[in-house]
Amino acid sequence: MKRSIFVLGFLAFLTACSGGGVAVGPNGEPLARLYRIGAGDTSRVQFSLLDGMNSLRRVSGVAPVQLNSQLNAAAATHSRDMAIQNRPWHFGSDGSSPIDRIRRVGYTGVLIGENISETYESELETLAAWMEDPNTRRVILNPQAQDLGFAWFQEQNGKIWWTLITGSRSTLEADLQG
């Protein structure tokens, strides 16, 4: 219980430090705000999420992950596809699965998991929300994960379609033989 409170507090701290503080109205409820990602913000946003995720993994005693360009490409493709479909789900408009998408970009490792979200929130707020759910938290903290793909598509109205993919560099053949 203490660890969960610490982790959520830590994410709130990271969000505040990244300029993602939440303004509250007179009723105490958060005010709606638009989080805009500029064309030159890709590295900042990806490394912000990577640092936050690796901090959570470190607190949990799990090795860090590193960004992988192939998984980033698969995540970007899926984020755009979810926006086109106008629904957050793990299947592409062509019926593709996360495994299909990582193979298409040439990733030879093993898929660990995929988290998706449709929101107006920042990357760290989205990470905090994923940590609240046991299924998406398992993808983030899975000790087998070594690689991270993280991307998004932002609509004109500000809605962001986030995709996070984790993988392991072990090959399918090694897994089957092991």
Short mmCIF file of C-alpha atoms in Angstrom, two decimals:
data_model
loop_
_atom_site.label_atom_id
_atom_site.label_comp_id
_atom_site.label_asym_id
_atom_site.label_seq_id
_atom_site.Cartn_x
_atom_site.Cartn_y
_atom_site.Cartn_z
CA MET A 1 0.00 0.00 0.00
CA LYS A 2 2.80 2.45 0.92
CA ARG A 3 4.60 1.62 -2.33
CA SER A 4 1.46 2.39 -4.38
CA ILE A 5 1.00 5.74 -2.64
CA PHE A 6 4.68 6.57 -3.16
CA VAL A 7 4.57 5.64 -6.84
CA LEU A 8 1.41 7.65 -7.51
CA GLY A 9 2.86 10.60 -5.58
CA PHE A 10 6.05 10.32 -7.57
CA LEU A 11 4.11 10.38 -10.84
CA ALA A 12 2.18 13.44 -9.65
CA PHE A 13 5.53 15.10 -8.86
CA LEU A 14 6.89 14.23 -12.32
CA THR A 15 3.76 15.59 -13.94
CA ALA A 16 4.02 18.85 -11.99
CA CYS A 17 7.72 19.18 -12.88
CA SER A 18 6.99 18.68 -16.55
CA GLY A 19 4.57 21.60 -16.61
CA GLY A 20 1.60 19.23 -16.47
CA GLY A 21 0.21 20.59 -13.18
CA VAL A 22 -3.54 20.43 -12.87
CA ALA A 23 -5.47 23.66 -12.41
CA VAL A 24 -8.58 23.40 -10.24
CA GLY A 25 -11.76 25.37 -10.44
CA PRO A 26 -13.78 26.89 -7.56
CA ASN A 27 -15.58 23.57 -7.04
CA GLY A 28 -12.29 21.73 -6.52
CA GLU A 29 -12.63 19.83 -9.79
CA PRO A 30 -9.80 19.88 -12.35
CA LEU A 31 -10.25 22.43 -15.10
CA ALA A 32 -10.15 21.10 -18.63
CA ARG A 33 -6.96 22.03 -20.38
CA LEU A 34 -5.56 21.26 -23.75
CA TYR A 35 -2.21 19.48 -23.87
CA ARG A 36 -0.68 20.29 -27.24
CA ILE A 37 2.28 18.36 -28.60
CA GLY A 38 4.29 20.36 -31.11
CA ALA A 39 6.05 18.96 -34.14
CA GLY A 40 9.45 19.32 -32.43
CA ASP A 41 8.35 17.72 -29.15
CA THR A 42 8.77 14.06 -30.10
CA SER A 43 12.03 13.47 -28.23
CA ARG A 44 10.89 15.45 -25.17
CA VAL A 45 7.63 13.50 -24.89
CA GLN A 46 9.22 10.10 -25.53
CA PHE A 47 12.02 10.66 -23.03
CA SER A 48 9.60 12.07 -20.47
CA LEU A 49 7.56 8.85 -20.65
CA LEU A 50 10.72 6.70 -20.71
CA ASP A 51 12.13 8.43 -17.62
CA GLY A 52 8.81 8.14 -15.77
CA MET A 53 8.39 4.50 -16.71
CA ASN A 54 11.96 3.60 -15.74
CA SER A 55 11.53 5.38 -12.40
CA LEU A 56 8.49 3.22 -11.72
CA ARG A 57 10.37 0.10 -12.78
CA ARG A 58 13.33 1.02 -10.55
CA VAL A 59 11.06 1.51 -7.51
CA SER A 60 9.57 -1.91 -8.26
CA GLY A 61 13.02 -3.53 -8.53
CA VAL A 62 12.78 -4.09 -12.29
CA ALA A 63 15.48 -3.31 -14.88
CA PRO A 64 14.93 -0.27 -17.11
CA VAL A 65 13.73 -0.42 -20.71
CA GLN A 66 15.14 1.49 -23.67
CA LEU A 67 13.43 3.14 -26.59
CA ASN A 68 13.39 1.05 -29.75
CA SER A 69 12.86 2.75 -33.12
CA GLN A 70 11.04 -0.25 -34.61
CA LEU A 71 8.58 -0.41 -31.72
CA ASN A 72 8.17 3.40 -31.91
CA ALA A 73 7.19 2.98 -35.58
CA ALA A 74 4.66 0.25 -34.75
CA ALA A 75 3.20 2.43 -31.97
CA ALA A 76 2.93 5.46 -34.26
CA THR A 77 1.15 3.46 -36.94
CA HIS A 78 -1.34 2.08 -34.44
CA SER A 79 -2.01 5.47 -32.81
CA ARG A 80 -2.90 6.98 -36.19
CA ASP A 81 -5.02 3.94 -37.07
CA MET A 82 -6.99 4.16 -33.81
CA ALA A 83 -7.74 7.82 -34.59
CA ILE A 84 -8.97 6.87 -38.06
CA GLN A 85 -11.17 4.15 -36.55
CA ASN A 86 -12.21 6.54 -33.75
CA ARG A 87 -11.89 3.85 -31.11
CA PRO A 88 -9.17 2.72 -28.74
CA TRP A 89 -8.57 -0.95 -29.25
CA HIS A 90 -5.73 -3.33 -29.95
CA PHE A 91 -6.68 -4.34 -33.50
CA GLY A 92 -5.84 -2.39 -36.62
CA SER A 93 -8.38 -1.42 -39.25
CA ASP A 94 -6.90 -4.24 -41.35
CA GLY A 95 -7.42 -6.77 -38.53
CA SER A 96 -3.77 -6.66 -37.47
CA SER A 97 -2.75 -7.52 -33.92
CA PRO A 98 0.13 -5.96 -31.95
CA ILE A 99 2.26 -8.97 -32.95
CA ASP A 100 1.48 -8.37 -36.64
CA ARG A 101 2.45 -4.71 -36.30
CA ILE A 102 5.82 -5.33 -34.63
CA ARG A 103 6.68 -7.95 -37.27
CA ARG A 104 5.81 -5.50 -40.07
CA VAL A 105 8.41 -3.04 -38.77
CA GLY A 106 11.06 -5.76 -38.50
CA TYR A 107 11.18 -6.23 -34.73
CA THR A 108 12.51 -9.76 -34.18
CA GLY A 109 11.99 -9.90 -30.43
CA VAL A 110 8.93 -10.98 -28.48
CA LEU A 111 5.92 -8.77 -27.76
CA ILE A 112 5.46 -8.29 -24.02
CA GLY A 113 2.41 -6.05 -24.14
CA GLU A 114 0.62 -3.02 -25.53
CA ASN A 115 -1.14 -0.20 -23.68
CA ILE A 116 -3.43 2.22 -25.49
CA SER A 117 -5.36 5.30 -24.50
CA GLU A 118 -7.65 7.95 -25.95
CA THR A 119 -7.32 11.11 -23.88
CA TYR A 120 -6.52 14.81 -23.67
CA GLU A 121 -3.92 14.16 -20.93
CA SER A 122 -0.15 14.37 -21.06
CA GLU A 123 2.15 11.37 -21.36
CA LEU A 124 2.83 11.33 -17.60
CA GLU A 125 -0.85 11.66 -16.71
CA THR A 126 -1.54 8.77 -19.09
CA LEU A 127 1.26 6.73 -17.50
CA ALA A 128 -0.26 7.40 -14.06
CA ALA A 129 -3.67 6.24 -15.31
CA TRP A 130 -2.12 3.06 -16.76
CA MET A 131 -0.49 2.39 -13.37
CA GLU A 132 -3.94 2.47 -11.74
CA ASP A 133 -5.14 -0.53 -13.77
CA PRO A 134 -3.63 -3.95 -12.96
CA ASN A 135 -3.54 -5.07 -16.62
CA THR A 136 -1.79 -2.01 -18.02
CA ARG A 137 0.48 -1.80 -14.95
CA ARG A 138 1.69 -5.36 -15.73
CA VAL A 139 2.80 -4.23 -19.19
CA ILE A 140 4.77 -1.33 -17.70
CA LEU A 141 6.41 -3.33 -14.90
CA ASN A 142 6.92 -6.68 -16.66
CA PRO A 143 10.47 -7.77 -15.78
CA GLN A 144 10.94 -9.42 -19.21
CA ALA A 145 10.49 -6.10 -21.04
CA GLN A 146 13.71 -4.63 -22.45
CA ASP A 147 12.46 -2.44 -25.30
CA LEU A 148 9.86 0.30 -25.43
CA GLY A 149 7.92 1.76 -28.29
CA PHE A 150 5.92 4.88 -27.52
CA ALA A 151 4.06 7.16 -29.90
CA TRP A 152 0.83 9.10 -30.36
CA PHE A 153 -1.41 10.82 -32.81
CA GLN A 154 -3.00 14.13 -31.85
CA GLU A 155 -6.18 15.27 -33.57
CA GLN A 156 -6.90 18.91 -34.39
CA ASN A 157 -9.29 19.08 -31.41
CA GLY A 158 -6.47 18.04 -29.06
CA LYS A 159 -7.49 14.43 -28.46
CA ILE A 160 -4.43 12.19 -28.21
CA TRP A 161 -4.27 8.53 -29.15
CA TRP A 162 -1.37 6.99 -27.16
CA THR A 163 0.26 3.62 -27.84
CA LEU A 164 2.94 2.02 -25.64
CA ILE A 165 4.50 -1.28 -26.72
CA THR A 166 7.00 -3.34 -24.74
CA GLY A 167 9.15 -6.13 -26.11
CA SER A 168 11.98 -8.44 -25.27
CA ARG A 169 14.99 -8.92 -27.53
CA SER A 170 14.98 -12.67 -27.01
CA THR A 171 14.04 -14.46 -30.20
CA LEU A 172 11.02 -16.68 -30.64
CA GLU A 173 13.31 -19.62 -31.40
CA ALA A 174 15.26 -19.17 -28.15
CA ASP A 175 12.00 -18.97 -26.21
CA LEU A 176 10.72 -22.18 -27.77
CA GLN A 177 14.00 -24.02 -27.13
CA GLY A 178 14.39 -22.68 -23.57
#
